[in-house]
Amino acid sequence: MPTIIDGRKTSEQIKSEIAAQVSEIKAKGGKIPHLAAVLVGNDGASQTYVGAKVKACEQVGFESTLVRLEETVTEGELLKVVQDINQNPAIDGLIVQLPLPNHISVEKVTNKIKPEKDVDGFTPANVGRMTLGWPAYVAATPYGIVELLKRYAIETAGKHCVVIGRSHIVGSPMSILMARNEYPGNCTVTLTHSRTKNLPEIAQSADILIVALGKPGFVTADMVKEGAVVIDVGIHRVEDVSKKSGFRLIGDVKFEEVATKASAITPVPGGVGPMTIASLLHNTLLAAEGKIYSK
Ligand code: GUN
């Protein structure tokens, strides 16, 4: 049996570490970290995610502000909300939940966020700093994966890491982080995508396989080397009449069959997913402490 990399347990551990740090800050009369989340419209998944982020803030003792805006809000109005939060000294971290309605430019809104408060790590300033290896807010999913590799003491130096998927929020930053000259990192990295030739052969040569392409059950056992570490970023609902909800969650990896070959693997649910909120809290704590931009 492979090691099951338990993101749920790890994220709870991180949350309790953060809660302990908040207690210390409180005891010393320091600044309580404060996260502002902006949610536009009524998208069900976005409401669930933002609700979970606000709840996690409460759990660890952070302050939080949820700003809800109508689907019909103009780009200018949203930019003004972001600007007001940028200038509000009480607020340390700011996230604008994506996706945004089509009439609003994600690039413009992202670029409006003050890099010092960009705890999602989405602004060009933070992506650039991360790429240079400078102190930076790293996006929640890549940071969560790095933290799992660390806490499970997965060896990375000299390994071949294959990343499937080149999205701005997962695949691309993950490839950069795994190639960095530090732990976890020092991998030889191959970043693969929809135009890659011989993807199954390349995946098969991975010591560490990070799958973030958004296709349910894409990675099968024949694409995985014996003893590989497999990180599954996918999350999909599939119909399941045996469940009360009528569905179950699966990843980009066929877990049952791949688990027979992997040395360690993240499950879905309970792997990478729960780590993203822990990462956001971590970044918000850094923001309150002013740690990233002081360097
Ligand atoms: N939508 C999906 N994932 C994310 C995330 O990490 N941050 C924000 N702001 N929106 C998202």
PDB file of C-alpha atoms and ligand atoms in Angstrom:
ATOM      1  CA  MET A   1       0.000   0.000   0.000  1.00  0.00           C
ATOM      2  CA  PRO A   2       1.276   3.474  -0.802  1.00  0.00           C
ATOM      3  CA  THR A   3       1.489   6.280   1.745  1.00  0.00           C
ATOM      4  CA  ILE A   4      -1.792   8.173   1.553  1.00  0.00           C
ATOM      5  CA  ILE A   5      -0.905  11.863   1.666  1.00  0.00           C
ATOM      6  CA  ASP A   6      -3.639  13.166   3.922  1.00  0.00           C
ATOM      7  CA  GLY A   7      -4.406  16.783   3.069  1.00  0.00           C
ATOM      8  CA  ARG A   8      -7.313  16.988   5.468  1.00  0.00           C
ATOM      9  CA  LYS A   9      -5.208  16.039   8.472  1.00  0.00           C
ATOM     10  CA  THR A  10      -2.292  18.211   7.341  1.00  0.00           C
ATOM     11  CA  SER A  11      -4.510  21.244   6.788  1.00  0.00           C
ATOM     12  CA  GLU A  12      -6.003  20.826  10.283  1.00  0.00           C
ATOM     13  CA  GLN A  13      -2.473  20.662  11.659  1.00  0.00           C
ATOM     14  CA  ILE A  14      -1.501  23.868   9.836  1.00  0.00           C
ATOM     15  CA  LYS A  15      -4.691  25.583  11.046  1.00  0.00           C
ATOM     16  CA  SER A  16      -3.912  24.689  14.637  1.00  0.00           C
ATOM     17  CA  GLU A  17      -0.358  26.019  14.214  1.00  0.00           C
ATOM     18  CA  ILE A  18      -1.771  29.274  12.817  1.00  0.00           C
ATOM     19  CA  ALA A  19      -4.345  29.484  15.628  1.00  0.00           C
ATOM     20  CA  ALA A  20      -1.520  29.160  18.159  1.00  0.00           C
ATOM     21  CA  GLN A  21       0.363  32.004  16.449  1.00  0.00           C
ATOM     22  CA  VAL A  22      -2.782  34.172  16.525  1.00  0.00           C
ATOM     23  CA  SER A  23      -3.110  33.526  20.270  1.00  0.00           C
ATOM     24  CA  GLU A  24       0.468  34.720  20.720  1.00  0.00           C
ATOM     25  CA  ILE A  25      -0.190  37.834  18.649  1.00  0.00           C
ATOM     26  CA  LYS A  26      -3.296  38.539  20.750  1.00  0.00           C
ATOM     27  CA  ALA A  27      -1.384  38.024  23.979  1.00  0.00           C
ATOM     28  CA  LYS A  28       1.208  40.561  22.834  1.00  0.00           C
ATOM     29  CA  GLY A  29      -1.461  43.033  21.685  1.00  0.00           C
ATOM     30  CA  GLY A  30      -0.339  42.728  18.036  1.00  0.00           C
ATOM     31  CA  LYS A  31      -2.325  43.074  14.835  1.00  0.00           C
ATOM     32  CA  ILE A  32      -4.933  40.333  14.358  1.00  0.00           C
ATOM     33  CA  PRO A  33      -4.729  39.151  10.725  1.00  0.00           C
ATOM     34  CA  HIS A  34      -7.711  40.358   8.697  1.00  0.00           C
ATOM     35  CA  LEU A  35      -8.755  38.891   5.338  1.00  0.00           C
ATOM     36  CA  ALA A  36     -11.226  40.559   2.981  1.00  0.00           C
ATOM     37  CA  ALA A  37     -12.956  38.406   0.368  1.00  0.00           C
ATOM     38  CA  VAL A  38     -14.856  39.941  -2.527  1.00  0.00           C
ATOM     39  CA  LEU A  39     -17.541  37.777  -4.102  1.00  0.00           C
ATOM     40  CA  VAL A  40     -19.356  38.891  -7.246  1.00  0.00           C
ATOM     41  CA  GLY A  41     -22.667  37.274  -8.190  1.00  0.00           C
ATOM     42  CA  ASN A  42     -24.301  34.058  -7.053  1.00  0.00           C
ATOM     43  CA  ASP A  43     -22.177  31.226  -8.475  1.00  0.00           C
ATOM     44  CA  GLY A  44     -22.833  28.227  -6.225  1.00  0.00           C
ATOM     45  CA  ALA A  45     -19.277  26.867  -6.100  1.00  0.00           C
ATOM     46  CA  SER A  46     -17.811  30.328  -5.475  1.00  0.00           C
ATOM     47  CA  GLN A  47     -20.243  30.915  -2.613  1.00  0.00           C
ATOM     48  CA  THR A  48     -19.206  27.592  -1.081  1.00  0.00           C
ATOM     49  CA  TYR A  49     -15.476  28.355  -1.427  1.00  0.00           C
ATOM     50  CA  VAL A  50     -15.743  31.873  -0.036  1.00  0.00           C
ATOM     51  CA  GLY A  51     -17.948  30.631   2.802  1.00  0.00           C
ATOM     52  CA  ALA A  52     -15.286  28.032   3.673  1.00  0.00           C
ATOM     53  CA  LYS A  53     -12.538  30.690   3.596  1.00  0.00           C
ATOM     54  CA  VAL A  54     -14.451  33.002   5.943  1.00  0.00           C
ATOM     55  CA  LYS A  55     -15.225  30.099   8.277  1.00  0.00           C
ATOM     56  CA  ALA A  56     -11.565  29.061   8.331  1.00  0.00           C
ATOM     57  CA  CYS A  57     -10.627  32.634   9.313  1.00  0.00           C
ATOM     58  CA  GLU A  58     -12.974  32.384  12.302  1.00  0.00           C
ATOM     59  CA  GLN A  59     -11.537  28.972  13.223  1.00  0.00           C
ATOM     60  CA  VAL A  60      -8.001  30.311  13.556  1.00  0.00           C
ATOM     61  CA  GLY A  61      -8.974  33.616  15.178  1.00  0.00           C
ATOM     62  CA  PHE A  62      -8.529  35.916  12.162  1.00  0.00           C
ATOM     63  CA  GLU A  63     -10.874  38.748  11.381  1.00  0.00           C
ATOM     64  CA  SER A  64     -12.635  38.629   8.042  1.00  0.00           C
ATOM     65  CA  THR A  65     -14.794  40.829   5.870  1.00  0.00           C
ATOM     66  CA  LEU A  66     -16.963  39.465   3.087  1.00  0.00           C
ATOM     67  CA  VAL A  67     -17.938  41.988   0.415  1.00  0.00           C
ATOM     68  CA  ARG A  68     -20.771  40.711  -1.765  1.00  0.00           C
ATOM     69  CA  LEU A  69     -21.522  42.480  -5.031  1.00  0.00           C
ATOM     70  CA  GLU A  70     -24.313  41.970  -7.550  1.00  0.00           C
ATOM     71  CA  GLU A  71     -23.582  40.071 -10.776  1.00  0.00           C
ATOM     72  CA  THR A  72     -24.354  43.367 -12.562  1.00  0.00           C
ATOM     73  CA  VAL A  73     -21.662  45.387 -10.764  1.00  0.00           C
ATOM     74  CA  THR A  74     -19.568  47.373 -13.247  1.00  0.00           C
ATOM     75  CA  GLU A  75     -15.859  46.858 -13.675  1.00  0.00           C
ATOM     76  CA  GLY A  76     -15.297  50.390 -12.434  1.00  0.00           C
ATOM     77  CA  GLU A  77     -17.302  49.776  -9.277  1.00  0.00           C
ATOM     78  CA  LEU A  78     -15.386  46.578  -8.541  1.00  0.00           C
ATOM     79  CA  LEU A  79     -12.049  48.332  -9.132  1.00  0.00           C
ATOM     80  CA  LYS A  80     -13.160  50.995  -6.644  1.00  0.00           C
ATOM     81  CA  VAL A  81     -13.983  48.337  -4.023  1.00  0.00           C
ATOM     82  CA  VAL A  82     -10.523  46.805  -4.514  1.00  0.00           C
ATOM     83  CA  GLN A  83      -8.880  50.222  -4.273  1.00  0.00           C
ATOM     84  CA  ASP A  84     -10.742  51.003  -1.019  1.00  0.00           C
ATOM     85  CA  ILE A  85      -9.560  47.719   0.514  1.00  0.00           C
ATOM     86  CA  ASN A  86      -6.014  48.376  -0.745  1.00  0.00           C
ATOM     87  CA  GLN A  87      -6.061  51.625   1.217  1.00  0.00           C
ATOM     88  CA  ASN A  88      -7.726  50.278   4.350  1.00  0.00           C
ATOM     89  CA  PRO A  89      -4.985  49.735   6.934  1.00  0.00           C
ATOM     90  CA  ALA A  90      -7.210  47.417   8.986  1.00  0.00           C
ATOM     91  CA  ILE A  91      -7.193  44.802   6.196  1.00  0.00           C
ATOM     92  CA  ASP A  92      -4.059  42.717   5.593  1.00  0.00           C
ATOM     93  CA  GLY A  93      -5.112  40.360   2.808  1.00  0.00           C
ATOM     94  CA  LEU A  94      -7.513  40.694  -0.112  1.00  0.00           C
ATOM     95  CA  ILE A  95      -8.931  38.085  -2.452  1.00  0.00           C
ATOM     96  CA  VAL A  96     -11.372  38.532  -5.308  1.00  0.00           C
ATOM     97  CA  GLN A  97     -13.043  35.189  -5.872  1.00  0.00           C
ATOM     98  CA  LEU A  98     -12.864  33.933  -9.473  1.00  0.00           C
ATOM     99  CA  PRO A  99     -14.511  33.462 -11.901  1.00  0.00           C
ATOM    100  CA  LEU A 100     -15.829  36.969 -12.490  1.00  0.00           C
ATOM    101  CA  PRO A 101     -18.739  37.798 -14.820  1.00  0.00           C
ATOM    102  CA  ASN A 102     -17.726  38.101 -18.488  1.00  0.00           C
ATOM    103  CA  HIS A 103     -18.114  41.884 -18.590  1.00  0.00           C
ATOM    104  CA  ILE A 104     -15.296  42.300 -16.056  1.00  0.00           C
ATOM    105  CA  SER A 105     -11.605  41.913 -16.947  1.00  0.00           C
ATOM    106  CA  VAL A 106      -9.901  39.478 -14.557  1.00  0.00           C
ATOM    107  CA  GLU A 107      -6.535  40.961 -15.587  1.00  0.00           C
ATOM    108  CA  LYS A 108      -7.571  44.515 -14.718  1.00  0.00           C
ATOM    109  CA  VAL A 109      -9.021  43.502 -11.364  1.00  0.00           C
ATOM    110  CA  THR A 110      -6.036  41.300 -10.458  1.00  0.00           C
ATOM    111  CA  ASN A 111      -3.644  44.049 -11.409  1.00  0.00           C
ATOM    112  CA  LYS A 112      -5.501  46.473  -9.150  1.00  0.00           C
ATOM    113  CA  ILE A 113      -4.815  44.376  -6.043  1.00  0.00           C
ATOM    114  CA  LYS A 114      -1.976  45.811  -3.997  1.00  0.00           C
ATOM    115  CA  PRO A 115       0.795  43.164  -4.156  1.00  0.00           C
ATOM    116  CA  GLU A 116       1.381  43.525  -0.392  1.00  0.00           C
ATOM    117  CA  LYS A 117      -2.227  42.350   0.186  1.00  0.00           C
ATOM    118  CA  ASP A 118      -2.373  39.779  -2.658  1.00  0.00           C
ATOM    119  CA  VAL A 119      -2.645  36.667  -0.487  1.00  0.00           C
ATOM    120  CA  ASP A 120      -3.873  34.640  -3.504  1.00  0.00           C
ATOM    121  CA  GLY A 121      -0.479  35.277  -5.124  1.00  0.00           C
ATOM    122  CA  PHE A 122      -2.168  36.116  -8.437  1.00  0.00           C
ATOM    123  CA  THR A 123      -0.683  39.551  -9.192  1.00  0.00           C
ATOM    124  CA  PRO A 124       2.181  39.938 -11.680  1.00  0.00           C
ATOM    125  CA  ALA A 125       4.345  41.224  -8.812  1.00  0.00           C
ATOM    126  CA  ASN A 126       3.934  38.045  -6.776  1.00  0.00           C
ATOM    127  CA  VAL A 127       4.199  35.684  -9.741  1.00  0.00           C
ATOM    128  CA  GLY A 128       7.388  37.517 -10.760  1.00  0.00           C
ATOM    129  CA  ARG A 129       8.852  37.415  -7.259  1.00  0.00           C
ATOM    130  CA  MET A 130       8.038  33.710  -6.910  1.00  0.00           C
ATOM    131  CA  THR A 131       9.701  33.051 -10.286  1.00  0.00           C
ATOM    132  CA  LEU A 132      12.832  34.918  -9.176  1.00  0.00           C
ATOM    133  CA  GLY A 133      12.900  32.990  -5.903  1.00  0.00           C
ATOM    134  CA  TRP A 134      12.244  36.187  -3.913  1.00  0.00           C
ATOM    135  CA  PRO A 135       9.917  36.210  -0.899  1.00  0.00           C
ATOM    136  CA  ALA A 136       6.411  36.118  -2.416  1.00  0.00           C
ATOM    137  CA  TYR A 137       2.853  35.098  -1.774  1.00  0.00           C
ATOM    138  CA  VAL A 138       2.614  31.757  -3.571  1.00  0.00           C
ATOM    139  CA  ALA A 139      -0.825  30.768  -4.898  1.00  0.00           C
ATOM    140  CA  ALA A 140      -2.824  28.486  -2.622  1.00  0.00           C
ATOM    141  CA  THR A 141      -2.741  25.239  -4.587  1.00  0.00           C
ATOM    142  CA  PRO A 142       0.985  25.205  -5.453  1.00  0.00           C
ATOM    143  CA  TYR A 143       1.866  26.266  -1.925  1.00  0.00           C
ATOM    144  CA  GLY A 144      -0.390  23.527  -0.517  1.00  0.00           C
ATOM    145  CA  ILE A 145       1.366  20.908  -2.654  1.00  0.00           C
ATOM    146  CA  VAL A 146       4.819  22.137  -1.594  1.00  0.00           C
ATOM    147  CA  GLU A 147       3.723  21.921   2.037  1.00  0.00           C
ATOM    148  CA  LEU A 148       2.417  18.351   1.587  1.00  0.00           C
ATOM    149  CA  LEU A 149       5.708  17.259  -0.009  1.00  0.00           C
ATOM    150  CA  LYS A 150       7.596  18.837   2.910  1.00  0.00           C
ATOM    151  CA  ARG A 151       5.452  17.428   5.675  1.00  0.00           C
ATOM    152  CA  TYR A 152       5.563  13.948   4.159  1.00  0.00           C
ATOM    153  CA  ALA A 153       9.359  14.316   3.701  1.00  0.00           C
ATOM    154  CA  ILE A 154       9.141  13.401   0.017  1.00  0.00           C
ATOM    155  CA  GLU A 155      12.613  13.440  -1.532  1.00  0.00           C
ATOM    156  CA  THR A 156      12.772  15.738  -4.521  1.00  0.00           C
ATOM    157  CA  ALA A 157      16.417  16.567  -5.335  1.00  0.00           C
ATOM    158  CA  GLY A 158      17.489  15.105  -8.658  1.00  0.00           C
ATOM    159  CA  LYS A 159      14.078  13.548  -9.271  1.00  0.00           C
ATOM    160  CA  HIS A 160      12.164  13.828 -12.510  1.00  0.00           C
ATOM    161  CA  CYS A 161       8.990  15.798 -11.815  1.00  0.00           C
ATOM    162  CA  VAL A 162       6.352  15.748 -14.538  1.00  0.00           C
ATOM    163  CA  VAL A 163       3.588  18.340 -14.284  1.00  0.00           C
ATOM    164  CA  ILE A 164       0.490  17.788 -16.412  1.00  0.00           C
ATOM    165  CA  GLY A 165      -1.321  21.058 -17.133  1.00  0.00           C
ATOM    166  CA  ARG A 166       0.074  24.578 -17.603  1.00  0.00           C
ATOM    167  CA  SER A 167      -2.548  26.784 -15.923  1.00  0.00           C
ATOM    168  CA  HIS A 168      -1.439  30.062 -14.387  1.00  0.00           C
ATOM    169  CA  ILE A 169      -2.696  29.018 -10.964  1.00  0.00           C
ATOM    170  CA  VAL A 170      -1.342  25.463 -10.716  1.00  0.00           C
ATOM    171  CA  GLY A 171       0.756  23.853 -13.469  1.00  0.00           C
ATOM    172  CA  SER A 172       2.965  26.782 -14.387  1.00  0.00           C
ATOM    173  CA  PRO A 173       3.895  27.880 -10.820  1.00  0.00           C
ATOM    174  CA  MET A 174       4.292  24.242  -9.777  1.00  0.00           C
ATOM    175  CA  SER A 175       6.867  23.661 -12.514  1.00  0.00           C
ATOM    176  CA  ILE A 176       8.831  26.706 -11.318  1.00  0.00           C
ATOM    177  CA  LEU A 177       8.693  25.714  -7.641  1.00  0.00           C
ATOM    178  CA  MET A 178       9.817  22.139  -8.295  1.00  0.00           C
ATOM    179  CA  ALA A 179      12.849  23.378 -10.252  1.00  0.00           C
ATOM    180  CA  ARG A 180      13.964  25.849  -7.533  1.00  0.00           C
ATOM    181  CA  ASN A 181      17.276  25.398  -5.807  1.00  0.00           C
ATOM    182  CA  GLU A 182      15.757  24.521  -2.437  1.00  0.00           C
ATOM    183  CA  TYR A 183      13.651  21.867  -0.760  1.00  0.00           C
ATOM    184  CA  PRO A 184      11.179  20.836  -2.036  1.00  0.00           C
ATOM    185  CA  GLY A 185      12.650  21.409  -5.468  1.00  0.00           C
ATOM    186  CA  ASN A 186      15.864  20.681  -7.335  1.00  0.00           C
ATOM    187  CA  CYS A 187      13.867  18.453  -9.653  1.00  0.00           C
ATOM    188  CA  THR A 188      14.357  18.045 -13.363  1.00  0.00           C
ATOM    189  CA  VAL A 189      10.959  19.305 -14.449  1.00  0.00           C
ATOM    190  CA  THR A 190       8.902  18.497 -17.530  1.00  0.00           C
ATOM    191  CA  LEU A 191       5.808  20.660 -17.993  1.00  0.00           C
ATOM    192  CA  THR A 192       3.294  18.926 -20.230  1.00  0.00           C
ATOM    193  CA  HIS A 193       0.032  20.177 -21.745  1.00  0.00           C
ATOM    194  CA  SER A 194      -2.595  19.555 -24.396  1.00  0.00           C
ATOM    195  CA  ARG A 195      -0.078  19.808 -27.267  1.00  0.00           C
ATOM    196  CA  THR A 196       2.501  17.488 -25.691  1.00  0.00           C
ATOM    197  CA  LYS A 197       3.423  14.444 -27.778  1.00  0.00           C
ATOM    198  CA  ASN A 198       3.834  11.059 -26.092  1.00  0.00           C
ATOM    199  CA  LEU A 199       2.367  12.258 -22.813  1.00  0.00           C
ATOM    200  CA  PRO A 200       1.834   8.734 -21.432  1.00  0.00           C
ATOM    201  CA  GLU A 201       5.530   7.884 -22.004  1.00  0.00           C
ATOM    202  CA  ILE A 202       6.670  11.116 -20.359  1.00  0.00           C
ATOM    203  CA  ALA A 203       4.343  10.583 -17.382  1.00  0.00           C
ATOM    204  CA  GLN A 204       5.700   7.064 -17.080  1.00  0.00           C
ATOM    205  CA  SER A 205       9.197   8.423 -16.520  1.00  0.00           C
ATOM    206  CA  ALA A 206       8.116  10.651 -13.605  1.00  0.00           C
ATOM    207  CA  ASP A 207       9.379  10.091 -10.080  1.00  0.00           C
ATOM    208  CA  ILE A 208       6.918  12.785  -9.005  1.00  0.00           C
ATOM    209  CA  LEU A 209       3.780  13.241 -11.081  1.00  0.00           C
ATOM    210  CA  ILE A 210       1.642  16.334 -10.491  1.00  0.00           C
ATOM    211  CA  VAL A 211      -1.655  16.160 -12.338  1.00  0.00           C
ATOM    212  CA  ALA A 212      -3.624  19.361 -12.885  1.00  0.00           C
ATOM    213  CA  LEU A 213      -5.299  19.219 -16.252  1.00  0.00           C
ATOM    214  CA  GLY A 214      -8.936  19.007 -15.198  1.00  0.00           C
ATOM    215  CA  LYS A 215      -9.928  15.710 -16.875  1.00  0.00           C
ATOM    216  CA  PRO A 216     -11.604  13.150 -14.612  1.00  0.00           C
ATOM    217  CA  GLY A 217      -9.658   9.878 -14.349  1.00  0.00           C
ATOM    218  CA  PHE A 218      -7.120  10.911 -17.018  1.00  0.00           C
ATOM    219  CA  VAL A 219      -4.094   9.244 -15.420  1.00  0.00           C
ATOM    220  CA  THR A 220      -4.247   5.454 -15.468  1.00  0.00           C
ATOM    221  CA  ALA A 221      -1.903   2.896 -13.902  1.00  0.00           C
ATOM    222  CA  ASP A 222      -0.047   2.271 -17.182  1.00  0.00           C
ATOM    223  CA  MET A 223       1.037   5.945 -17.208  1.00  0.00           C
ATOM    224  CA  VAL A 224       2.704   5.696 -13.788  1.00  0.00           C
ATOM    225  CA  LYS A 225       6.128   4.343 -12.844  1.00  0.00           C
ATOM    226  CA  GLU A 226       6.384   1.852  -9.996  1.00  0.00           C
ATOM    227  CA  GLY A 227       7.172   3.811  -6.817  1.00  0.00           C
ATOM    228  CA  ALA A 228       6.191   7.246  -8.157  1.00  0.00           C
ATOM    229  CA  VAL A 229       4.744   9.983  -5.944  1.00  0.00           C
ATOM    230  CA  VAL A 230       1.406  11.074  -7.417  1.00  0.00           C
ATOM    231  CA  ILE A 231      -0.251  14.417  -6.616  1.00  0.00           C
ATOM    232  CA  ASP A 232      -3.801  14.793  -7.949  1.00  0.00           C
ATOM    233  CA  VAL A 233      -5.095  18.349  -8.222  1.00  0.00           C
ATOM    234  CA  GLY A 234      -8.309  17.487 -10.113  1.00  0.00           C
ATOM    235  CA  ILE A 235     -11.732  17.549  -8.511  1.00  0.00           C
ATOM    236  CA  HIS A 236     -14.872  16.512 -10.369  1.00  0.00           C
ATOM    237  CA  ARG A 237     -18.410  15.546  -9.454  1.00  0.00           C
ATOM    238  CA  VAL A 238     -19.606  12.303 -11.001  1.00  0.00           C
ATOM    239  CA  GLU A 239     -23.084  10.869 -10.675  1.00  0.00           C
ATOM    240  CA  ASP A 240     -23.373   8.132  -8.042  1.00  0.00           C
ATOM    241  CA  VAL A 241     -26.844   6.917  -7.194  1.00  0.00           C
ATOM    242  CA  SER A 242     -25.523   5.011  -4.180  1.00  0.00           C
ATOM    243  CA  LYS A 243     -24.743   8.341  -2.480  1.00  0.00           C
ATOM    244  CA  LYS A 244     -27.345  10.412  -0.699  1.00  0.00           C
ATOM    245  CA  SER A 245     -26.120  13.506  -2.542  1.00  0.00           C
ATOM    246  CA  GLY A 246     -26.375  11.671  -5.892  1.00  0.00           C
ATOM    247  CA  PHE A 247     -22.704  12.301  -6.684  1.00  0.00           C
ATOM    248  CA  ARG A 248     -19.173  11.578  -5.560  1.00  0.00           C
ATOM    249  CA  LEU A 249     -15.904  13.400  -6.084  1.00  0.00           C
ATOM    250  CA  ILE A 250     -13.072  12.051  -8.223  1.00  0.00           C
ATOM    251  CA  GLY A 251      -9.739  13.479  -9.358  1.00  0.00           C
ATOM    252  CA  ASP A 252      -7.699  13.558 -12.552  1.00  0.00           C
ATOM    253  CA  VAL A 253      -6.108  10.266 -11.467  1.00  0.00           C
ATOM    254  CA  LYS A 254      -7.755   6.820 -11.370  1.00  0.00           C
ATOM    255  CA  PHE A 255      -6.971   6.450  -7.687  1.00  0.00           C
ATOM    256  CA  GLU A 256      -7.621   2.732  -7.108  1.00  0.00           C
ATOM    257  CA  GLU A 257      -5.429   1.456  -9.918  1.00  0.00           C
ATOM    258  CA  VAL A 258      -2.691   4.107  -9.623  1.00  0.00           C
ATOM    259  CA  ALA A 259      -2.439   3.503  -5.859  1.00  0.00           C
ATOM    260  CA  THR A 260      -1.234  -0.035  -6.588  1.00  0.00           C
ATOM    261  CA  LYS A 261       1.918   1.404  -8.233  1.00  0.00           C
ATOM    262  CA  ALA A 262       2.569   4.668  -6.395  1.00  0.00           C
ATOM    263  CA  SER A 263       4.780   4.944  -3.307  1.00  0.00           C
ATOM    264  CA  ALA A 264       2.679   7.909  -2.128  1.00  0.00           C
ATOM    265  CA  ILE A 265      -0.520   9.443  -3.465  1.00  0.00           C
ATOM    266  CA  THR A 266      -3.039  12.175  -2.628  1.00  0.00           C
ATOM    267  CA  PRO A 267      -6.688  11.073  -2.493  1.00  0.00           C
ATOM    268  CA  VAL A 268      -9.640  13.059  -3.859  1.00  0.00           C
ATOM    269  CA  PRO A 269     -11.351  14.316  -1.807  1.00  0.00           C
ATOM    270  CA  GLY A 270      -9.040  14.911   1.161  1.00  0.00           C
ATOM    271  CA  GLY A 271      -5.740  15.509  -0.638  1.00  0.00           C
ATOM    272  CA  VAL A 272      -4.729  18.789  -2.239  1.00  0.00           C
ATOM    273  CA  GLY A 273      -8.161  20.434  -1.854  1.00  0.00           C
ATOM    274  CA  PRO A 274      -8.189  21.049   1.915  1.00  0.00           C
ATOM    275  CA  MET A 275      -4.633  22.433   1.720  1.00  0.00           C
ATOM    276  CA  THR A 276      -5.670  25.457  -0.341  1.00  0.00           C
ATOM    277  CA  ILE A 277      -7.473  27.144   2.529  1.00  0.00           C
ATOM    278  CA  ALA A 278      -4.584  26.442   4.902  1.00  0.00           C
ATOM    279  CA  SER A 279      -2.302  28.147   2.341  1.00  0.00           C
ATOM    280  CA  LEU A 280      -4.538  31.202   2.180  1.00  0.00           C
ATOM    281  CA  LEU A 281      -4.488  31.496   5.974  1.00  0.00           C
ATOM    282  CA  HIS A 282      -0.713  31.106   5.956  1.00  0.00           C
ATOM    283  CA  ASN A 283      -0.367  33.944   3.424  1.00  0.00           C
ATOM    284  CA  THR A 284      -2.763  36.151   5.394  1.00  0.00           C
ATOM    285  CA  LEU A 285      -0.697  35.650   8.535  1.00  0.00           C
ATOM    286  CA  LEU A 286       2.441  36.614   6.571  1.00  0.00           C
ATOM    287  CA  ALA A 287       0.608  39.694   5.297  1.00  0.00           C
ATOM    288  CA  ALA A 288      -0.361  40.798   8.809  1.00  0.00           C
ATOM    289  CA  GLU A 289       3.238  40.336   9.927  1.00  0.00           C
ATOM    290  CA  GLY A 290       4.472  42.286   6.881  1.00  0.00           C
ATOM    291  CA  LYS A 291       6.974  39.518   6.232  1.00  0.00           C
ATOM    292  CA  ILE A 292       7.028  39.238   2.439  1.00  0.00           C
ATOM    293  CA  TYR A 293       7.520  42.834   1.355  1.00  0.00           C
ATOM    294  CA  SER A 294       9.893  43.796   4.128  1.00  0.00           C
ATOM    295  CA  LYS A 295      12.598  41.850   2.312  1.00  0.00           C
TER     296      LYS A 295
HETATM  297  N1  GUN B   1     -11.373  30.436  -7.802  1.00  0.00           N
HETATM  298  C1  GUN B   1     -10.903  29.173  -7.802  1.00  0.00           C
HETATM  299  N2  GUN B   1      -9.788  29.090  -7.038  1.00  0.00           N
HETATM  300  C2  GUN B   1      -9.562  30.310  -6.565  1.00  0.00           C
HETATM  301  C3  GUN B   1      -8.562  30.856  -5.704  1.00  0.00           C
HETATM  302  O1  GUN B   1      -7.631  30.199  -5.238  1.00  0.00           O
HETATM  303  N3  GUN B   1      -8.673  32.174  -5.437  1.00  0.00           N
HETATM  304  C4  GUN B   1      -9.652  32.953  -5.947  1.00  0.00           C
HETATM  305  N4  GUN B   1      -9.666  34.244  -5.635  1.00  0.00           N
HETATM  306  N5  GUN B   1     -10.598  32.480  -6.735  1.00  0.00           N
HETATM  307  C5  GUN B   1     -10.540  31.173  -7.044  1.00  0.00           C
END
